[in-house]
Each structure stands twice: as structure tokens, then as C-alpha cells.
CSV table of C-alpha atoms and ligand atoms in Angstrom, one decimal:
chain,number,residue,atom,x,y,z
G,50,MET,CA,-28.1,-8.4,-58.3
G,51,SER,CA,-27.7,-6.2,-61.6
G,52,GLY,CA,-25.0,-9.0,-62.9
G,53,LYS,CA,-23.1,-5.6,-63.5
G,54,CYS,CA,-19.1,-6.6,-63.7
G,55,TYR,CA,-16.9,-3.9,-61.0
G,56,ARG,CA,-13.6,-5.5,-61.5
G,57,SER,CA,-11.1,-3.3,-61.8
G,58,GLU,CA,-8.3,-3.1,-64.7
G,59,LEU,CA,-5.0,-3.9,-63.9
G,60,ILE,CA,-1.8,-2.5,-63.6
G,61,GLY,CA,1.2,-3.8,-61.5
G,62,LEU,CA,4.5,-2.9,-60.6
G,63,PHE,CA,6.7,-6.2,-60.1
G,64,GLY,CA,9.9,-6.1,-58.2
G,65,CYS,CA,11.2,-5.0,-54.7
G,66,PRO,CA,8.6,-2.8,-53.8
G,67,VAL,CA,10.1,-0.7,-51.1
G,68,ASP,CA,9.2,3.0,-51.9
G,69,GLU,CA,7.0,2.8,-54.7
G,70,ASN,CA,3.7,5.1,-52.6
G,71,ALA,CA,5.1,7.8,-55.2
G,72,THR,CA,4.4,6.0,-58.2
G,73,VAL,CA,1.2,4.4,-56.5
G,74,ALA,CA,0.2,7.9,-56.0
G,75,ILE,CA,1.3,9.7,-60.0
G,76,MET,CA,-1.3,6.4,-61.0
G,77,GLU,CA,-4.1,6.7,-58.7
G,78,ALA,CA,-4.6,10.1,-59.0
G,79,ALA,CA,-5.1,9.7,-63.1
G,80,PHE,CA,-7.4,7.1,-63.1
G,81,LYS,CA,-9.5,9.3,-60.9
G,82,GLU,CA,-9.2,12.6,-62.9
G,83,LEU,CA,-9.6,10.5,-66.2
G,84,GLY,CA,-13.0,8.8,-63.9
G,85,LEU,CA,-11.4,5.1,-64.9
G,86,ASN,CA,-11.8,2.3,-63.4
G,87,TYR,CA,-7.8,1.0,-62.7
G,88,ARG,CA,-5.9,0.4,-59.8
G,89,TYR,CA,-2.5,0.1,-59.7
G,90,ASN,CA,-0.6,-2.5,-57.6
G,91,THR,CA,2.7,-3.2,-55.9
G,92,THR,CA,3.9,-6.5,-56.1
G,93,LEU,CA,6.7,-8.7,-53.9
G,94,VAL,CA,8.7,-10.9,-56.9
G,95,TYR,CA,11.5,-12.4,-55.9
G,96,PRO,CA,13.6,-13.5,-59.0
G,97,LYS,CA,12.8,-17.7,-59.0
G,98,ASP,CA,9.7,-16.2,-59.3
G,99,LEU,CA,9.7,-13.7,-62.2
G,100,GLU,CA,8.9,-15.8,-65.4
G,101,THR,CA,5.9,-16.6,-63.3
G,102,ALA,CA,4.5,-13.1,-62.3
G,103,VAL,CA,5.2,-12.3,-66.3
G,104,LYS,CA,2.8,-14.9,-67.3
G,105,ALA,CA,0.0,-14.3,-64.5
G,106,LEU,CA,-0.4,-10.8,-66.2
G,107,LYS,CA,-1.7,-12.8,-68.9
G,108,ALA,CA,-3.9,-15.1,-66.8
G,109,PHE,CA,-4.8,-12.1,-64.7
G,110,ASN,CA,-5.8,-10.1,-68.3
G,111,MET,CA,-3.5,-7.0,-66.7
G,112,LYS,CA,-3.5,-4.1,-69.3
G,113,GLY,CA,0.8,-4.5,-67.9
G,114,THR,CA,3.2,-3.6,-65.1
G,115,HIS,CA,6.1,-1.4,-64.1
G,116,ILE,CA,9.5,-3.5,-63.1
G,117,THR,CA,11.6,-2.5,-61.4
G,118,ILE,CA,14.9,-3.3,-58.7
G,119,PRO,CA,15.6,-6.6,-59.3
G,120,HIS,CA,14.2,-7.5,-62.8
G,121,LYS,CA,15.1,-4.7,-65.7
G,122,VAL,CA,17.1,-6.9,-67.3
G,123,GLU,CA,16.1,-10.5,-66.1
G,124,VAL,CA,12.6,-9.8,-67.3
G,125,LEU,CA,13.9,-9.6,-71.4
G,126,GLN,CA,13.9,-13.1,-72.2
G,127,TYR,CA,10.3,-13.7,-70.7
G,128,LEU,CA,8.6,-11.0,-73.2
G,129,ASP,CA,7.0,-11.5,-76.2
G,130,HIS,CA,8.3,-8.7,-78.1
G,131,LEU,CA,10.2,-6.0,-77.0
G,132,SER,CA,10.6,-2.1,-78.3
G,133,GLU,CA,14.1,-1.4,-80.3
G,134,THR,CA,15.8,0.9,-77.8
G,135,ALA,CA,14.7,-2.0,-74.6
G,136,ALA,CA,16.5,-4.2,-76.4
G,137,LEU,CA,19.7,-2.1,-77.4
G,138,MET,CA,19.5,-0.7,-72.9
G,139,GLY,CA,19.1,-4.6,-72.2
G,140,ALA,CA,15.6,-2.9,-69.4
G,141,VAL,CA,12.9,-2.7,-69.3
G,142,ASN,CA,10.8,-0.9,-67.0
G,143,THR,CA,7.4,-1.4,-68.8
G,144,ILE,CA,5.1,-4.0,-69.4
G,145,TYR,CA,2.2,-3.6,-71.6
G,146,LEU,CA,-0.1,-5.9,-73.2
G,147,LYS,CA,-1.7,-5.7,-76.6
G,148,ASP,CA,-3.4,-9.0,-78.0
G,149,GLY,CA,-2.6,-11.2,-75.1
G,150,GLU,CA,0.8,-10.7,-76.0
G,151,THR,CA,3.7,-9.1,-73.6
G,152,TYR,CA,5.8,-5.7,-75.0
G,153,GLY,CA,8.8,-4.8,-73.5
G,154,GLU,CA,9.4,-1.1,-73.6
G,155,ASN,CA,11.9,1.4,-71.6
G,156,THR,CA,10.3,5.0,-70.1
G,157,ASP,CA,12.8,5.9,-68.0
G,158,GLY,CA,15.0,7.4,-70.9
G,159,LYS,CA,12.9,9.0,-72.6
G,160,GLY,CA,11.4,10.4,-69.7
G,161,PHE,CA,14.8,12.5,-68.8
G,162,ILE,CA,14.8,13.3,-73.0
G,163,THR,CA,10.9,14.6,-72.5
G,164,SER,CA,12.1,17.5,-69.5
G,165,LEU,CA,15.2,18.2,-71.1
G,166,ALA,CA,13.2,19.2,-74.8
G,167,GLU,CA,10.8,20.6,-72.1
G,168,ALA,CA,13.2,22.7,-70.5
G,169,GLY,CA,14.2,23.7,-74.3
G,170,VAL,CA,17.8,21.9,-74.3
G,171,GLU,CA,19.1,20.9,-77.9
G,172,PHE,CA,20.6,18.2,-77.8
G,173,LYS,CA,22.8,17.8,-81.9
G,174,GLY,CA,26.0,17.8,-81.1
G,175,LYS,CA,26.5,18.1,-77.3
G,176,LYS,CA,28.7,16.6,-74.8
G,177,THR,CA,27.7,14.9,-71.9
G,178,VAL,CA,29.2,13.7,-68.7
G,179,LEU,CA,26.8,10.6,-67.4
G,180,LEU,CA,27.9,9.2,-63.3
G,181,GLY,CA,26.8,5.9,-63.0
G,182,ALA,CA,26.4,2.6,-65.8
G,183,GLY,CA,23.5,1.4,-63.7
G,184,GLY,CA,20.2,0.9,-65.5
G,185,ALA,CA,18.8,4.4,-65.0
G,186,ALA,CA,22.1,5.8,-66.8
G,187,ARG,CA,21.7,3.1,-69.8
G,188,ALA,CA,18.0,4.2,-70.1
G,189,MET,CA,18.6,8.3,-69.8
G,190,SER,CA,22.5,7.6,-72.1
G,191,VAL,CA,20.7,5.8,-75.1
G,192,GLU,CA,18.1,8.3,-75.0
G,193,LEU,CA,20.8,10.6,-75.3
G,194,ALA,CA,22.2,9.3,-78.2
G,195,ALA,CA,19.2,8.5,-79.8
G,196,ALA,CA,18.2,12.4,-79.4
G,197,GLY,CA,21.7,13.5,-81.1
G,198,VAL,CA,24.3,14.7,-78.4
G,199,SER,CA,27.8,13.4,-79.6
G,200,ASP,CA,29.6,12.7,-76.5
G,201,ILE,CA,29.1,10.5,-73.4
G,202,LEU,CA,31.6,10.3,-70.8
G,203,VAL,CA,30.6,7.2,-68.7
G,204,VAL,CA,32.1,7.7,-64.8
G,205,ASN,CA,31.7,5.3,-63.4
G,206,ARG,CA,32.9,3.4,-59.9
G,207,GLY,CA,32.6,-0.3,-60.8
G,208,GLU,CA,34.7,-0.5,-63.8
G,209,GLU,CA,32.8,-3.7,-65.9
G,210,ARG,CA,29.5,-1.9,-65.6
G,211,GLY,CA,31.2,1.3,-66.8
G,212,LYS,CA,33.1,-0.2,-70.1
G,213,ALA,CA,30.2,-2.1,-71.0
G,214,LEU,CA,28.4,0.9,-71.2
G,215,ALA,CA,30.5,2.3,-72.9
G,216,ASP,CA,30.7,-0.1,-74.7
G,217,LEU,CA,27.5,-0.5,-75.6
G,218,LEU,CA,27.3,3.3,-76.6
G,219,ASN,CA,29.8,3.3,-78.7
G,220,GLY,CA,28.9,-0.2,-80.5
G,221,LYS,CA,24.8,0.5,-80.5
G,222,THR,CA,24.7,4.4,-80.9
G,223,ALA,CA,26.0,7.4,-83.1
G,224,SER,CA,27.5,9.1,-80.5
G,225,ASN,CA,31.2,8.8,-79.0
G,226,ALA,CA,31.7,7.3,-76.0
G,227,GLU,CA,34.5,7.0,-73.4
G,228,TYR,CA,34.5,5.2,-69.5
G,229,VAL,CA,36.6,7.0,-67.1
G,230,SER,CA,37.4,5.6,-63.4
G,231,TRP,CA,35.3,7.9,-60.9
G,232,ALA,CA,38.5,7.3,-58.1
G,233,GLY,CA,38.0,10.1,-56.3
G,234,THR,CA,36.9,13.7,-57.1
G,235,PHE,CA,35.7,13.7,-60.5
G,236,ARG,CA,36.6,17.0,-62.7
G,237,VAL,CA,33.9,17.7,-64.9
G,238,PRO,CA,36.1,19.1,-68.0
G,239,ASP,CA,35.4,22.7,-69.3
G,240,ASP,CA,33.9,21.6,-72.9
G,241,THR,CA,30.5,19.5,-71.1
G,242,ASP,CA,27.1,21.2,-72.0
G,243,ILE,CA,24.9,18.0,-69.9
G,244,VAL,CA,25.8,16.8,-66.7
G,245,VAL,CA,23.8,14.0,-65.4
G,246,ASN,CA,24.0,12.2,-61.7
G,247,ALA,CA,22.2,8.9,-63.1
G,248,THR,CA,23.6,7.5,-59.2
G,249,SER,CA,21.5,6.6,-56.3
G,250,ILE,CA,23.7,9.2,-54.7
G,251,GLY,CA,21.2,11.5,-52.5
G,252,MET,CA,18.4,9.4,-53.2
G,253,HIS,CA,16.2,9.7,-49.5
G,254,PRO,CA,17.7,9.0,-46.7
G,255,ASP,CA,21.2,9.5,-48.2
G,256,SER,CA,21.8,13.0,-47.7
G,257,ASN,CA,25.1,12.6,-49.5
G,258,LYS,CA,26.2,14.1,-53.9
G,259,PRO,CA,28.5,12.8,-56.3
G,260,ASP,CA,31.7,13.2,-55.6
G,261,ILE,CA,32.7,15.7,-58.3
G,262,ASP,CA,34.8,19.2,-57.5
G,263,TYR,CA,31.4,21.2,-57.5
G,264,SER,CA,34.1,24.7,-58.8
G,265,SER,CA,34.7,23.0,-62.4
G,266,LEU,CA,30.3,22.8,-62.8
G,267,LEU,CA,30.6,26.2,-64.9
G,268,ASP,CA,27.1,28.2,-65.5
G,269,SER,CA,26.8,27.3,-69.0
G,270,MET,CA,26.1,23.6,-68.4
G,271,ILE,CA,22.7,22.3,-67.4
G,272,VAL,CA,23.0,20.2,-64.8
G,273,CYS,CA,20.1,17.3,-64.7
G,274,ASP,CA,19.3,14.5,-61.9
G,275,GLY,CA,17.5,11.6,-61.6
G,276,VAL,CA,16.7,10.8,-57.9
G,277,HIS,CA,13.6,12.3,-57.8
G,278,ASN,CA,13.3,12.6,-53.5
G,279,PRO,CA,14.3,14.8,-52.1
G,280,VAL,CA,13.3,17.1,-55.3
G,281,GLN,CA,16.4,19.4,-54.7
G,282,THR,CA,19.1,17.0,-54.0
G,283,PRO,CA,22.1,18.1,-52.4
G,284,PHE,CA,24.0,17.5,-56.1
G,285,LEU,CA,21.2,20.3,-57.4
G,286,LYS,CA,21.8,23.1,-54.8
G,287,GLU,CA,25.5,22.6,-56.1
G,288,ALA,CA,24.9,23.2,-59.5
G,289,ALA,CA,22.4,26.1,-58.9
G,290,LYS,CA,24.9,28.0,-57.2
G,291,ARG,CA,27.2,28.1,-59.2
G,292,GLY,CA,25.0,29.6,-62.0
G,293,CYS,CA,23.8,25.9,-63.5
G,294,ARG,CA,20.7,25.0,-65.0
G,295,THR,CA,19.3,22.3,-63.2
G,296,LEU,CA,16.4,19.6,-63.8
G,297,ASP,CA,15.1,17.3,-61.3
G,298,GLY,CA,14.3,13.8,-61.2
G,299,PHE,CA,10.6,14.7,-60.4
G,300,SER,CA,9.8,15.7,-64.2
G,301,MET,CA,11.4,13.2,-65.0
G,302,LEU,CA,9.3,10.5,-62.6
G,303,ILE,CA,6.3,12.1,-63.8
G,304,ASN,CA,6.9,11.8,-67.7
G,305,GLN,CA,8.4,8.2,-68.1
G,306,GLY,CA,4.6,7.6,-65.4
G,307,ALA,CA,2.6,9.7,-68.4
G,308,ILE,CA,4.4,7.6,-71.5
G,309,SER,CA,3.6,4.4,-69.3
G,310,PHE,CA,0.1,5.4,-68.9
G,311,LYS,CA,-0.5,5.9,-72.9
G,312,LEU,CA,0.8,2.5,-73.3
G,313,TRP,CA,-1.6,0.8,-70.7
G,314,THR,CA,-4.7,3.1,-71.0
G,315,GLY,CA,-3.9,4.4,-74.8
G,316,LEU,CA,-5.0,7.5,-73.3
G,317,ASP,CA,-3.2,10.6,-72.3
G,318,ALA,CA,-2.1,11.1,-69.2
G,319,PRO,CA,-3.2,13.8,-67.2
G,320,VAL,CA,0.2,15.7,-66.5
G,321,ASP,CA,-0.5,18.4,-64.2
G,322,VAL,CA,-3.0,16.2,-61.9
G,323,MET,CA,-0.1,13.5,-61.6
G,324,LYS,CA,2.3,16.5,-60.5
G,325,LYS,CA,0.3,17.5,-57.8
G,326,ALA,CA,-0.2,14.2,-56.8
G,327,LEU,CA,4.1,13.5,-56.3
G,328,GLU,CA,4.2,16.6,-54.7
G,329,ARG,CA,1.5,15.4,-51.7
G,330,GLU,CA,3.1,12.2,-51.8
G,331,LEU,CA,7.0,14.0,-51.0
G,332,ASN,CA,5.6,16.5,-48.6
W,31,LIG,P1,21.2,0.4,-60.3
W,31,LIG,O1,21.6,-0.1,-58.9
W,31,LIG,O2,21.1,-0.1,-61.6
W,31,LIG,O3,22.7,1.5,-60.3
W,31,LIG,C1,22.8,2.4,-59.5
W,31,LIG,C2,24.5,2.9,-59.7
W,31,LIG,O4,24.8,3.7,-59.3
W,31,LIG,C3,25.6,2.3,-60.3
W,31,LIG,O5,26.3,3.2,-61.4
W,31,LIG,C4,26.2,2.4,-58.8
W,31,LIG,O6,27.8,2.5,-59.2
W,31,LIG,C5,26.1,4.0,-59.1
W,31,LIG,N1,26.4,4.6,-57.1
W,31,LIG,C6,25.6,3.6,-55.7
W,31,LIG,N2,26.2,4.7,-54.9
W,31,LIG,C7,27.3,4.7,-55.1
W,31,LIG,C8,28.6,5.4,-54.8
W,31,LIG,N3,28.6,5.9,-53.4
W,31,LIG,N4,29.5,5.8,-55.7
W,31,LIG,C9,29.0,6.1,-56.3
W,31,LIG,N5,28.4,5.5,-57.3
W,31,LIG,C10,27.5,5.1,-56.7
W,31,LIG,O7,20.0,1.6,-59.7
W,31,LIG,P2,19.0,2.4,-61.1
W,31,LIG,O8,20.0,3.0,-62.2
W,31,LIG,O9,18.2,1.6,-61.5
W,31,LIG,O10,18.6,3.9,-60.0
W,31,LIG,C11,19.3,4.9,-60.4
W,31,LIG,C12,18.9,5.9,-59.3
W,31,LIG,O11,18.3,6.5,-60.6
W,31,LIG,C13,18.1,5.9,-58.7
W,31,LIG,O12,18.0,7.2,-57.2
W,31,LIG,C14,16.6,5.8,-58.9
W,31,LIG,O13,15.6,6.6,-57.5
W,31,LIG,C15,16.9,6.8,-60.2
W,31,LIG,N6,15.9,6.4,-61.2
W,31,LIG,C16,15.1,7.4,-61.2
W,31,LIG,C17,13.8,7.8,-61.6
W,31,LIG,C18,13.2,8.3,-63.0
W,31,LIG,O14,12.3,9.1,-63.4
W,31,LIG,N7,13.2,9.8,-62.2
W,31,LIG,C19,13.8,6.4,-63.1
W,31,LIG,C20,14.8,5.7,-62.9
W,31,LIG,C21,15.1,5.0,-61.7
W,31,LIG,P3,28.7,1.2,-59.4
W,31,LIG,O15,28.0,0.2,-60.5
W,31,LIG,O16,29.7,1.5,-59.1
W,31,LIG,O17,27.7,0.1,-58.1
């Protein structure tokens, strides 16, 4: 026995990790690339056990964890600290530990904004149509508002969630938001700059596309999808046919993972390696 300690640093994913192979592949590839003795574990946590699971982060000396469905909102009450935007969104997708205390952050929207910025998109004064009002929509729209978009039209099937998001954006950000009920085919207004699908429509194995009038998409618009599998969703294919610039959920997933990685490890994520790992996983 050398007496050397071979234990790995642990990073987790708490929730209902049914299809999280993509995130595992990305993270494990990044650890390997940087020679880090870290492991990324997915853990099924039931709602009744969430508080205990968050306490266990400290007991197990973990670096942190991703949080997924259905815990992104409930988890807030169990954390020692929250970032300003996570508090504003009311949702956390990343916990990291510092000096034995838990910090909640939301990197979903930040990853999305990074992807748009990398594509050269400017935000100031832009008008956005946001399809959906769930967790991803909240994260994406709060970050869009923080980046300077002027108007956000929240189009959602469920009125309660749609109105609540529009109220949040109007009350807590500088953007003007309006809720539109998604009853029947939605026509995108001509003066829209950015169209975002933040619903789960089109996520494998679903092959549907959001019910919008695709002839209302103009080639001046940039059209984005939060769905990462498949990368080229039916929604993005339709938009590309109409000459729109498109942005897929693949780059958003990589970028949110890269931001979380930095919070956990303090290191810049090897983004190219992570992209290749995700491509392999999706193929
Ligand atoms: P939620 O369950 O919180 O929200 C789902 C949203 O989709 C709701 O607005 C819901 O509307 C809407 N919706 C679902 N089905 C339909 C339908 N048939 N017709 C109209 N609206 C529908 O999920 P999330 O917000 O957490 O996730 C949404 C998507 O974003 C997922 O596909 C997820 O994978 C993706 N995502 C991608 C990330 C990335 O990094 N690429 C990061 C996070 C999420 P209603 O309120 O009416 O039910």
C-alpha cells in the first residue's frame, strides 16, 4: 500500500436523468482532456429527497452538480447562496461548492447568449419571439433581457406560465414583454429579429415542429432552437428553407456545460473536445 489516495472528485447531476448521456459524455471528455481525476455521476433524486440530496453534496465533499427536471425551481430553498440571475429566474441548473457552502447558478440562458454572441448576433433594441414559458424559456429570456433586447413576445400554450413569465420580464428587467396565448397557428410578426423555440417540441423521439406559420419567417430573422437532439430539428430546417440564419441547441448545451465546468473546476473548459464528444454521442 502506497498510502496514496485515489478517490475522484465528484460532480453530479440530480434529477430524473433519463437521457443525460450527452452531458455525461461532454463532461467526462473534458475531465480526460485536462487530466482531471473527476467523475460526473447522474443520480435519480425524488422530490421528497431533494433537501437531503443537496445536504449530501457537502457530506460527500462534491464540487457541485447539475440540476435537471423536476428540481430546478424547488432546489432554490435549500441553497446557501444564489446568483442574481438565478434568483431572478427562480431556477437553478448548476450548484457549486465554495468554502463548504452551496451556490446556485443558472447557466442555461448564459450558454444560449454565448452561442448567439459567437454567431455575431447583437442584442440591443432587438425584438424577440419566445415560444414556451418553462424553465429553459425563463433562463433564455432573462438573459436576453439582460443582454439588451427591447421586446419579448412570450407565446405559450398554458396561460398561467406564459403570463407569469411576461410579468417577471416586465417587473424585473428593462425589456417590454407581452404574453400571447398559443391557440392555433402562430404568425411571427414581420418586425421580429430573433425567434426562439424554448419548448420541448422536436426533442427526440418527438419529430413534430412548433405550430407556427412558417411563411411568416423572413430571411432577416435569426431562428434558434433549445432542442439539441436532433441537432437540425424540423423547426430549424423549415427556417433554413426560408433563408433564416439558424442556431441549434447543440452549441447552447456545450456553452452551458462549459460555464458550469468553470464554476466547478476553476478551469476553462476544452470546448472543442466537448463538441466532438457530443457529436460522437449523438451519432
Ligand atoms: P419545461 O417542461 O419546463 O417547459 C416545456 C415548455 O414547452 C412549456 O412552455 C410547455 O408549454 C411547452 N410545450 C411542451 N409541449 C408542447 C406542445 N405540444 N405544444 C405547445 N407547447 C408545448 O421544459 P424546459 O423548459 O426545461 O425544457 C424545454 C426544452 O429546452 C427541452 O427540450 C430541453 O431539452 C431544452 N433545453 C435545452 C438546453 C440546452 O442547453 N440546449 C438547456 C435546457 C433545456 P406549457 O406551459 O403550455 O405546458
